[in-house]
Each structure stands twice: as structure tokens, then as C-alpha cells.
């Protein structure tokens, strides 16, 4: 028999209270479960960051030993190895303007154990080799910028020129005869950078492609070619010793590492600026937690006083505390910038 009157009201009140209590208990349990899952996720992320790396890390460099890319990578690999307690090896996969290293890195597992030293030079390779299966823009995720460096026209003292103006005069007098090495090969950044000069002055050298700055420099020192257009950091010591003559740097201001070498702009090519940078990328799909740890550790190593002094002594400008997204943006921006330069100037790099 159904309850009625005051008894019914009491029954309904008690039933409501019981349902509300059950709802609160269920909500609390659900909230607790959600918080537990969140905590587990955070713990897993922290664990992944703490554990990485547990084996050898490779840095792939697209150019031969002895050049600026190689010097930068080796300086950082030693310190990262000390920090992680794991071996960090530099592998020089030279050839085809750096594209062989790009392809090798793109094929690697996206786990953080393979990094590619990338930068402006790889952007030009991507522009020049659009038919390749892999490129630095679409197949990688940024990790950290490391350094900015001027490019330099350096020649053998045997060439008989002492400054940029004399070099230009010789190119005009002997078009296509002065041999200039290109460490990043035909179609690379240094080829484009010199062609901008050549287009303005109306004379070009005879370009000799190389798989890196080391072999190109050896041939200049050995008297096999007249000079090279090269990253300044690769030949700083040779210019200081007088074995090479630095004619002009590509940046808007002089390099503190070689303050007596004027800029190309102040030497007769107004407005000429070619900025270059180098940094690290990882295969696309590398976990964010791993990328973030790599970013923090690389930035930390770059801020060590002895590392900064070493790199700045070579002519690099160390980049401070870059973020992975900055690397992605820089690669995309430079791809657009150099596409525009090639279209506007009509320069052919083949």
C-alpha cells in the first residue's frame, strides 16, 4: 500500500537524499579516476623525459669532416655525451648537397636517437632538389637552433688579390677562369650567395663543387683551386694565420672573430646580406616529450661558458634558448625567401 500524507513526504525526502549521496559518491569516484589517469600521463611523460636517452644518439651531418657543420656538431656532441652518460656520435653522410644525410635521417625511427644538423643550406637543397622523396621542410620537426654564422669569400695568397675590390676586378678580367670551391655543391646556398654577387658585377668564377668545407679548404691550401665561398667558422684559423685571405663576409656587420675582414656590402655590393644558421631537427613523429628534452639539453649545453667561447672563437654566434617551433618557422620562412630570390633574380643553380 502506498504511503500518503506526512509519511509519503518523509519517504520522498529520504529517497532524494540517498540518490544525491550516490550521485556525489559516483562523481567523486569519476573525478578521482580522471585525476589518477592524468597523474599517470604526467608520470609517463616525466619518465620518458628522464629515461631518454638510454643508448647511443646519432647526429647526421650532410658534409665532410672539417667544415663548420662538422665542427659545430662535434663541439656539442661531446658535451651532450657527458650530460647524458651516453655516446653521441657524429656521422658525416656527405654528398649531393647534403641531401643524402636528409634522406638517411628521414628514414630513421622517430624516437629522438637520430638528429640531423640542418639549417639554411638544407633549405636551398630542398629548393634545388624538389623531385627527391625526402626534404628538410616536410619530413622533420624542429628541435633547436644552435648558431648563426657569416659566409666568407676566402682565397689563396697565390691568387694575388688582397681585398674584395681586387677580386672583382680579376673576375671581370678573367671571367670563368678563377676557380672557387663550393662546399655545399652546385645549387647550394654558397652557390646562390656568390651568384647574387656575380649577377651584380657581371662576371662569374669557375665553380668547383665539394662535399664539404674540409675538402674544399684543403684544395685551396694545396693550390689546386684559387679560393672558396665558405662558412666563416670553417676557416677562421687559416685566415688568422695568413694561409688564406678573407675578402668579405656575407652578413650586415663584420664578424668579431675576424674584425679586420670587411663585409661584402661595404666592399662594393650595397645591401648584400646572406644570413645563415644551423640547428637540429628530428624525424617527423618524434614524441613531443623527447623533442622537449632534446631542446632543453641542447640549449643548456650551448650556454656553457666553455662551449660559447669555443664556438664564438670560430666565428659562430650562439643562439640562446630557441624553441622547436622557431626552427620549423625558420625553415619555412627561408624556403619562401629564397624561392622569391630565385624567381626575382632569374638565377639558375643547375
Coordinates of N, CA, C and O in Angstrom, one line a residue, residues 204-331:
X204 N 81.5 35.9 -63.5 CA 81.4 34.7 -62.6 C 82.7 34.0 -62.6 O 83.5 34.0 -63.5
X205 N 83.0 33.3 -61.5 CA 84.2 32.4 -61.4 C 83.8 31.0 -62.0 O 82.7 30.8 -62.5
X206 N 84.8 30.2 -62.0 CA 84.5 28.8 -62.3 C 84.2 28.0 -61.0 O 85.1 27.8 -60.2
X207 N 83.0 27.6 -60.8 CA 82.6 27.0 -59.6 C 83.0 25.5 -59.6 O 82.8 24.7 -60.5
X208 N 83.6 25.1 -58.4 CA 84.1 23.7 -58.2 C 83.3 23.1 -57.1 O 83.5 23.6 -55.9
X209 N 82.4 22.2 -57.3 CA 81.6 21.6 -56.2 C 82.4 20.7 -55.3 O 83.3 19.9 -55.7
X210 N 82.1 20.7 -54.0 CA 82.7 19.8 -53.0 C 81.7 19.3 -52.0 O 80.6 19.8 -51.9
X211 N 82.0 18.2 -51.4 CA 81.1 17.5 -50.4 C 81.2 18.1 -49.0 O 80.6 17.6 -48.1
X212 N 81.9 19.2 -48.9 CA 82.0 19.9 -47.6 C 83.2 20.9 -47.5 O 84.0 21.0 -48.4
X213 N 83.2 21.6 -46.4 CA 84.2 22.7 -46.3 C 85.6 22.1 -46.1 O 86.6 22.8 -46.5
X214 N 85.8 21.0 -45.4 CA 87.1 20.4 -45.2 C 87.8 20.1 -46.5 O 89.0 20.6 -46.7
X215 N 87.3 19.3 -47.4 CA 87.9 19.1 -48.7 C 88.2 20.3 -49.5 O 89.2 20.4 -50.2
X216 N 87.2 21.2 -49.5 CA 87.4 22.5 -50.3 C 88.6 23.3 -49.8 O 89.4 23.8 -50.6
X217 N 88.7 23.4 -48.5 CA 89.8 24.2 -47.9 C 91.1 23.5 -48.2 O 92.1 24.2 -48.4
X218 N 91.2 22.2 -48.1 CA 92.4 21.5 -48.4 C 92.9 21.8 -49.8 O 94.1 22.0 -50.0
X219 N 92.0 21.9 -50.7 CA 92.4 22.1 -52.1 C 92.8 23.6 -52.3 O 93.7 23.9 -53.1
X220 N 92.2 24.5 -51.5 CA 92.7 25.9 -51.6 C 94.1 26.0 -51.0 O 95.0 26.6 -51.6
X221 N 94.3 25.4 -49.9 CA 95.6 25.4 -49.2 C 96.7 24.7 -50.0 O 97.8 25.1 -50.0
X222 N 96.2 23.7 -50.8 CA 97.2 22.9 -51.6 C 97.5 23.5 -52.9 O 98.3 23.0 -53.7
X223 N 96.8 24.6 -53.3 CA 97.0 25.3 -54.5 C 96.2 24.7 -55.7 O 96.5 25.0 -56.9
X224 N 95.3 23.8 -55.4 CA 94.5 23.2 -56.5 C 93.4 24.1 -57.1 O 93.0 23.9 -58.2
X225 N 92.9 24.9 -56.2 CA 91.8 25.9 -56.6 C 92.2 27.3 -56.0 O 93.0 27.4 -55.1
X226 N 91.6 28.3 -56.6 CA 92.0 29.7 -56.2 C 91.4 30.1 -54.8 O 92.0 31.0 -54.1
X227 N 90.2 29.7 -54.5 CA 89.5 30.2 -53.3 C 88.2 29.4 -53.1 O 88.0 28.4 -53.8
X228 N 87.5 29.9 -52.2 CA 86.2 29.2 -51.8 C 85.2 30.2 -51.2 O 85.6 31.3 -50.6
X229 N 83.9 29.9 -51.4 CA 82.9 30.7 -50.7 C 82.4 29.7 -49.6 O 81.8 28.7 -49.9
X230 N 82.7 30.0 -48.3 CA 82.6 29.0 -47.2 C 82.1 29.7 -45.9 O 82.2 30.9 -45.8
X231 N 81.5 28.9 -45.1 CA 81.1 29.3 -43.8 C 82.3 29.8 -43.0 O 83.3 29.1 -42.9
X232 N 82.3 31.0 -42.5 CA 83.5 31.6 -41.9 C 84.1 30.7 -40.8 O 85.3 30.6 -40.7
X233 N 83.2 30.1 -40.0 CA 83.7 29.3 -38.9 C 84.6 28.1 -39.3 O 85.4 27.6 -38.5
X234 N 84.5 27.7 -40.6 CA 85.3 26.6 -41.1 C 86.8 27.0 -41.3 O 87.7 26.1 -41.3
X235 N 87.1 28.3 -41.5 CA 88.4 28.6 -41.9 C 89.0 29.8 -41.1 O 90.0 30.4 -41.4
X236 N 88.4 30.1 -39.9 CA 88.9 31.2 -39.1 C 90.4 31.1 -38.8 O 91.1 32.1 -39.0
X237 N 90.9 30.0 -38.4 CA 92.3 29.8 -38.0 C 93.2 30.0 -39.2 O 94.3 30.6 -39.1
X238 N 92.8 29.6 -40.4 CA 93.6 29.7 -41.6 C 93.7 31.2 -42.0 O 94.7 31.6 -42.5
X239 N 92.6 32.0 -41.8 CA 92.7 33.4 -42.2 C 93.6 34.1 -41.1 O 94.4 35.0 -41.5
X240 N 93.4 33.8 -39.9 CA 94.3 34.4 -38.9 C 95.7 34.1 -39.1 O 96.6 35.0 -38.8
X241 N 96.1 32.9 -39.6 CA 97.5 32.6 -39.8 C 98.0 33.1 -41.1 O 99.3 33.1 -41.3
X242 N 97.2 33.6 -42.0 CA 97.6 34.1 -43.2 C 97.7 33.1 -44.3 O 98.1 33.4 -45.5
X243 N 97.3 31.9 -44.0 CA 97.3 30.8 -45.1 C 96.2 31.1 -46.1 O 96.2 30.6 -47.2
X244 N 95.1 31.8 -45.7 CA 94.0 32.2 -46.6 C 93.8 33.7 -46.4 O 94.1 34.2 -45.3
X245 N 93.3 34.4 -47.4 CA 93.0 35.8 -47.3 C 91.4 35.9 -47.3 O 90.8 35.5 -48.2
X246 N 90.9 36.5 -46.2 CA 89.5 36.7 -46.2 C 89.1 38.0 -46.9 O 89.7 39.1 -46.5
X247 N 88.3 37.9 -47.9 CA 88.0 39.1 -48.7 C 86.7 39.8 -48.3 O 86.6 41.0 -48.4
X248 N 85.7 39.1 -47.8 CA 84.5 39.7 -47.4 C 83.5 38.7 -46.7 O 83.4 37.6 -47.1
X249 N 82.8 39.2 -45.7 CA 81.8 38.4 -45.0 C 80.4 38.8 -45.5 O 80.2 39.9 -45.9
X250 N 79.5 37.8 -45.4 CA 78.2 38.0 -46.0 C 77.2 38.7 -45.2 O 76.1 39.1 -45.7
X251 N 77.5 38.9 -43.9 CA 76.5 39.5 -43.0 C 76.5 41.0 -43.1 O 77.4 41.6 -43.7
X252 N 75.5 41.6 -42.4 CA 75.4 43.1 -42.4 C 76.5 43.8 -41.7 O 76.8 44.9 -41.9
X253 N 77.1 43.1 -40.7 CA 78.2 43.6 -39.9 C 79.3 42.7 -39.9 O 79.2 41.5 -40.2
X254 N 80.5 43.2 -39.6 CA 81.7 42.3 -39.5 C 81.6 41.3 -38.4 O 80.9 41.5 -37.4
X255 N 82.4 40.2 -38.6 CA 82.4 39.2 -37.5 C 83.4 39.5 -36.5 O 84.6 39.9 -36.8
X256 N 83.1 39.5 -35.2 CA 84.0 39.7 -34.1 C 85.2 38.7 -34.2 O 86.3 39.0 -33.7
X257 N 85.0 37.5 -34.8 CA 86.1 36.6 -34.9 C 87.2 37.0 -35.9 O 88.3 36.7 -35.7
X258 N 86.8 37.8 -36.9 CA 87.7 38.3 -37.9 C 87.3 39.8 -38.2 O 86.9 40.1 -39.2
X259 N 87.6 40.6 -37.2 CA 87.1 42.0 -37.3 C 87.8 42.8 -38.4 O 87.2 43.9 -38.8
X260 N 88.9 42.4 -38.9 CA 89.6 43.1 -40.0 C 89.1 42.8 -41.4 O 89.4 43.5 -42.4
X261 N 88.2 41.8 -41.5 CA 87.7 41.4 -42.8 C 86.4 42.2 -43.0 O 85.4 42.1 -42.2
X262 N 86.3 43.0 -44.0 CA 85.1 43.9 -44.2 C 83.9 43.0 -44.7 O 84.1 41.9 -45.1
X263 N 82.7 43.6 -44.6 CA 81.6 42.9 -45.2 C 81.6 43.1 -46.7 O 82.2 44.0 -47.3
X264 N 80.9 42.2 -47.4 CA 80.8 42.3 -48.9 C 80.0 43.6 -49.2 O 80.3 44.3 -50.2
X265 N 79.0 43.9 -48.4 CA 78.2 45.1 -48.7 C 79.0 46.4 -48.6 O 78.9 47.3 -49.5
X266 N 79.9 46.5 -47.6 CA 80.7 47.7 -47.5 C 81.9 47.7 -48.6 O 82.5 48.8 -48.8
X267 N 82.1 46.6 -49.2 CA 83.2 46.5 -50.1 C 82.8 46.7 -51.6 O 83.6 46.6 -52.5
X268 N 81.5 47.0 -51.8 CA 81.1 47.2 -53.2 C 79.8 46.6 -53.7 O 79.5 46.8 -54.9
X269 N 79.1 45.8 -52.8 CA 77.9 45.3 -53.2 C 76.8 45.7 -52.2 O 76.5 45.0 -51.3
X270 N 76.3 47.0 -52.4 CA 75.4 47.6 -51.4 C 74.2 46.7 -51.1 O 73.6 46.1 -52.0
X271 N 73.9 46.6 -49.8 CA 72.7 45.9 -49.4 C 72.8 44.3 -49.4 O 71.9 43.6 -49.1
X272 N 74.0 43.9 -49.7 CA 74.3 42.4 -49.8 C 74.3 41.8 -48.4 O 75.1 42.2 -47.5
X273 N 73.4 40.9 -48.1 CA 73.3 40.2 -46.8 C 72.9 38.8 -47.0 O 71.8 38.6 -47.6
X274 N 73.6 37.8 -46.6 CA 73.2 36.4 -46.6 C 73.5 35.9 -45.2 O 74.6 35.6 -44.8
X275 N 72.4 35.7 -44.5 CA 72.5 35.2 -43.1 C 72.3 33.7 -43.2 O 71.4 33.2 -43.9
X276 N 73.0 33.0 -42.4 CA 72.9 31.5 -42.4 C 72.8 31.0 -40.9 O 73.4 31.6 -40.0
X277 N 72.1 30.0 -40.7 CA 72.0 29.4 -39.3 C 72.1 27.9 -39.4 O 71.8 27.3 -40.5
X278 N 72.4 27.3 -38.3 CA 72.5 25.8 -38.2 C 71.8 25.4 -36.9 O 71.9 26.1 -35.9
X279 N 71.1 24.3 -37.0 CA 70.4 23.8 -35.8 C 70.0 22.3 -36.0 O 70.5 21.7 -37.0
X280 N 69.2 21.8 -35.1 CA 68.9 20.4 -35.1 C 67.4 20.1 -35.4 O 66.6 20.8 -34.9
X281 N 67.2 19.1 -36.2 CA 65.8 18.6 -36.4 C 65.8 17.1 -36.2 O 66.8 16.5 -36.2
X282 N 64.6 16.6 -36.0 CA 64.4 15.2 -35.8 C 63.3 14.7 -36.7 O 62.5 15.4 -37.2
X283 N 63.3 13.4 -37.0 CA 62.3 12.8 -37.9 C 60.9 13.2 -37.4 O 60.6 13.1 -36.2
X284 N 60.0 13.5 -38.4 CA 58.6 13.8 -38.0 C 58.0 12.6 -37.3 O 58.2 11.5 -37.7
X285 N 57.3 12.9 -36.2 CA 56.7 11.9 -35.4 C 57.4 11.6 -34.1 O 56.9 10.8 -33.3
X286 N 58.6 12.2 -34.0 CA 59.3 12.1 -32.7 C 58.4 12.6 -31.6 O 57.9 13.7 -31.7
X287 N 58.3 11.9 -30.5 CA 57.4 12.3 -29.4 C 57.8 13.7 -28.8 O 58.9 14.0 -28.7
X288 N 56.7 14.5 -28.5 CA 56.9 15.8 -28.0 C 57.8 15.8 -26.8 O 58.7 16.7 -26.6
X289 N 57.6 14.9 -25.9 CA 58.4 14.9 -24.6 C 59.8 14.7 -24.9 O 60.7 15.3 -24.3
X290 N 60.2 13.9 -26.0 CA 61.6 13.7 -26.3 C 62.1 14.9 -27.0 O 63.3 15.3 -26.7
X291 N 61.4 15.5 -27.9 CA 61.8 16.8 -28.5 C 62.1 17.9 -27.5 O 63.1 18.6 -27.6
X292 N 61.2 18.0 -26.5 CA 61.3 19.0 -25.5 C 62.6 18.8 -24.7 O 63.3 19.7 -24.3
X293 N 62.9 17.5 -24.3 CA 64.1 17.2 -23.6 C 65.3 17.5 -24.4 O 66.3 18.1 -23.9
X294 N 65.3 17.1 -25.7 CA 66.5 17.4 -26.5 C 66.7 18.9 -26.6 O 67.8 19.4 -26.5
X295 N 65.6 19.7 -26.7 CA 65.7 21.1 -26.8 C 66.3 21.7 -25.6 O 67.2 22.5 -25.7
X296 N 65.8 21.3 -24.4 CA 66.4 21.8 -23.2 C 67.8 21.5 -23.0 O 68.6 22.4 -22.6
X297 N 68.2 20.3 -23.3 CA 69.6 19.9 -23.1 C 70.5 20.5 -24.1 O 71.7 20.9 -23.7
X298 N 70.1 20.6 -25.3 CA 71.0 21.3 -26.3 C 71.1 22.8 -25.9 O 72.3 23.3 -26.0
X299 N 70.0 23.4 -25.5 CA 70.1 24.8 -25.1 C 71.1 25.0 -23.9 O 71.8 25.9 -23.8
X300 N 71.0 24.0 -23.0 CA 71.8 24.1 -21.8 C 73.3 24.0 -22.1 O 74.1 24.7 -21.6
X301 N 73.6 23.1 -23.0 CA 75.0 22.9 -23.4 C 75.5 24.1 -24.1 O 76.6 24.6 -23.9
X302 N 74.7 24.7 -25.0 CA 75.1 25.9 -25.7 C 75.4 27.1 -24.8 O 76.2 28.0 -25.1
X303 N 74.8 27.1 -23.6 CA 75.0 28.2 -22.7 C 76.2 28.0 -21.8 O 76.6 28.9 -21.0
X304 N 76.8 26.8 -21.8 CA 78.0 26.6 -21.0 C 79.2 27.5 -21.5 O 79.4 27.6 -22.7
X305 N 79.8 28.2 -20.6 CA 80.8 29.2 -21.0 C 81.9 28.7 -21.9 O 82.3 29.4 -22.9
X306 N 82.4 27.5 -21.6 CA 83.5 27.0 -22.5 C 83.0 26.7 -23.9 O 83.7 26.8 -24.9
X307 N 81.7 26.2 -24.0 CA 81.2 25.9 -25.3 C 80.9 27.2 -26.1 O 81.3 27.3 -27.3
X308 N 80.4 28.2 -25.4 CA 80.1 29.5 -26.1 C 81.5 30.1 -26.6 O 81.6 30.6 -27.7
X309 N 82.5 30.1 -25.7 CA 83.8 30.6 -26.1 C 84.4 29.9 -27.3 O 85.0 30.5 -28.2
X310 N 84.3 28.6 -27.3 CA 84.8 27.8 -28.4 C 84.1 28.1 -29.7 O 84.8 28.4 -30.7
X311 N 82.8 28.2 -29.7 CA 82.1 28.4 -30.9 C 82.2 29.9 -31.4 O 82.4 30.2 -32.6
X312 N 82.2 30.8 -30.4 CA 82.3 32.2 -30.8 C 83.7 32.5 -31.3 O 83.9 33.4 -32.2
X313 N 84.7 31.8 -30.8 CA 86.1 31.9 -31.3 C 86.2 31.5 -32.7 O 87.1 32.0 -33.5
X314 N 85.4 30.6 -33.1 CA 85.4 30.1 -34.5 C 84.7 31.1 -35.5 O 84.9 31.0 -36.7
X315 N 83.8 31.9 -34.9 CA 83.0 32.8 -35.7 C 81.5 32.6 -35.7 O 80.8 33.3 -36.3
X316 N 81.1 31.6 -34.9 CA 79.7 31.4 -34.7 C 79.1 32.4 -33.8 O 79.8 32.9 -32.9
X317 N 77.8 32.8 -33.9 CA 77.0 33.5 -32.9 C 76.1 32.5 -32.3 O 75.2 31.9 -33.0
X318 N 76.2 32.2 -31.0 CA 75.4 31.1 -30.4 C 74.0 31.6 -30.2 O 73.8 32.8 -29.8
X319 N 73.0 30.8 -30.6 CA 71.6 31.1 -30.4 C 71.2 30.7 -29.0 O 71.5 29.6 -28.5
X320 N 70.5 31.6 -28.3 CA 70.1 31.3 -26.9 C 68.7 30.9 -26.8 O 67.8 31.6 -27.3
X321 N 68.5 29.7 -26.2 CA 67.1 29.3 -25.7 C 66.1 29.3 -26.8 O 65.0 29.8 -26.7
X322 N 66.4 28.8 -28.0 CA 65.4 28.7 -29.1 C 64.4 27.6 -28.7 O 64.7 26.7 -27.9
X323 N 63.2 27.7 -29.4 CA 62.2 26.7 -29.2 C 62.0 25.9 -30.5 O 62.3 26.3 -31.6
X324 N 61.5 24.6 -30.3 CA 61.3 23.8 -31.5 C 60.5 24.5 -32.6 O 60.8 24.4 -33.8
X325 N 59.5 25.2 -32.2 CA 58.6 25.9 -33.2 C 59.4 26.9 -34.0 O 59.1 27.2 -35.1
X326 N 60.4 27.5 -33.4 CA 61.2 28.6 -34.1 C 62.0 27.9 -35.2 O 62.2 28.6 -36.2
X327 N 62.4 26.7 -35.0 CA 63.2 26.0 -36.1 C 62.2 25.7 -37.3 O 62.6 26.0 -38.4
X328 N 61.1 25.2 -37.0 CA 60.1 25.0 -38.0 C 59.8 26.2 -38.8 O 59.7 26.2 -40.0
X329 N 59.5 27.3 -38.1 CA 59.2 28.6 -38.7 C 60.4 29.1 -39.6 O 60.1 29.6 -40.7
X330 N 61.6 29.0 -39.0 CA 62.7 29.5 -39.8 C 62.9 28.7 -41.1 O 63.2 29.3 -42.1
X331 N 62.7 27.4 -41.1 CA 62.9 26.6 -42.3 C 61.8 27.0 -43.3 O 62.1 27.2 -44.5

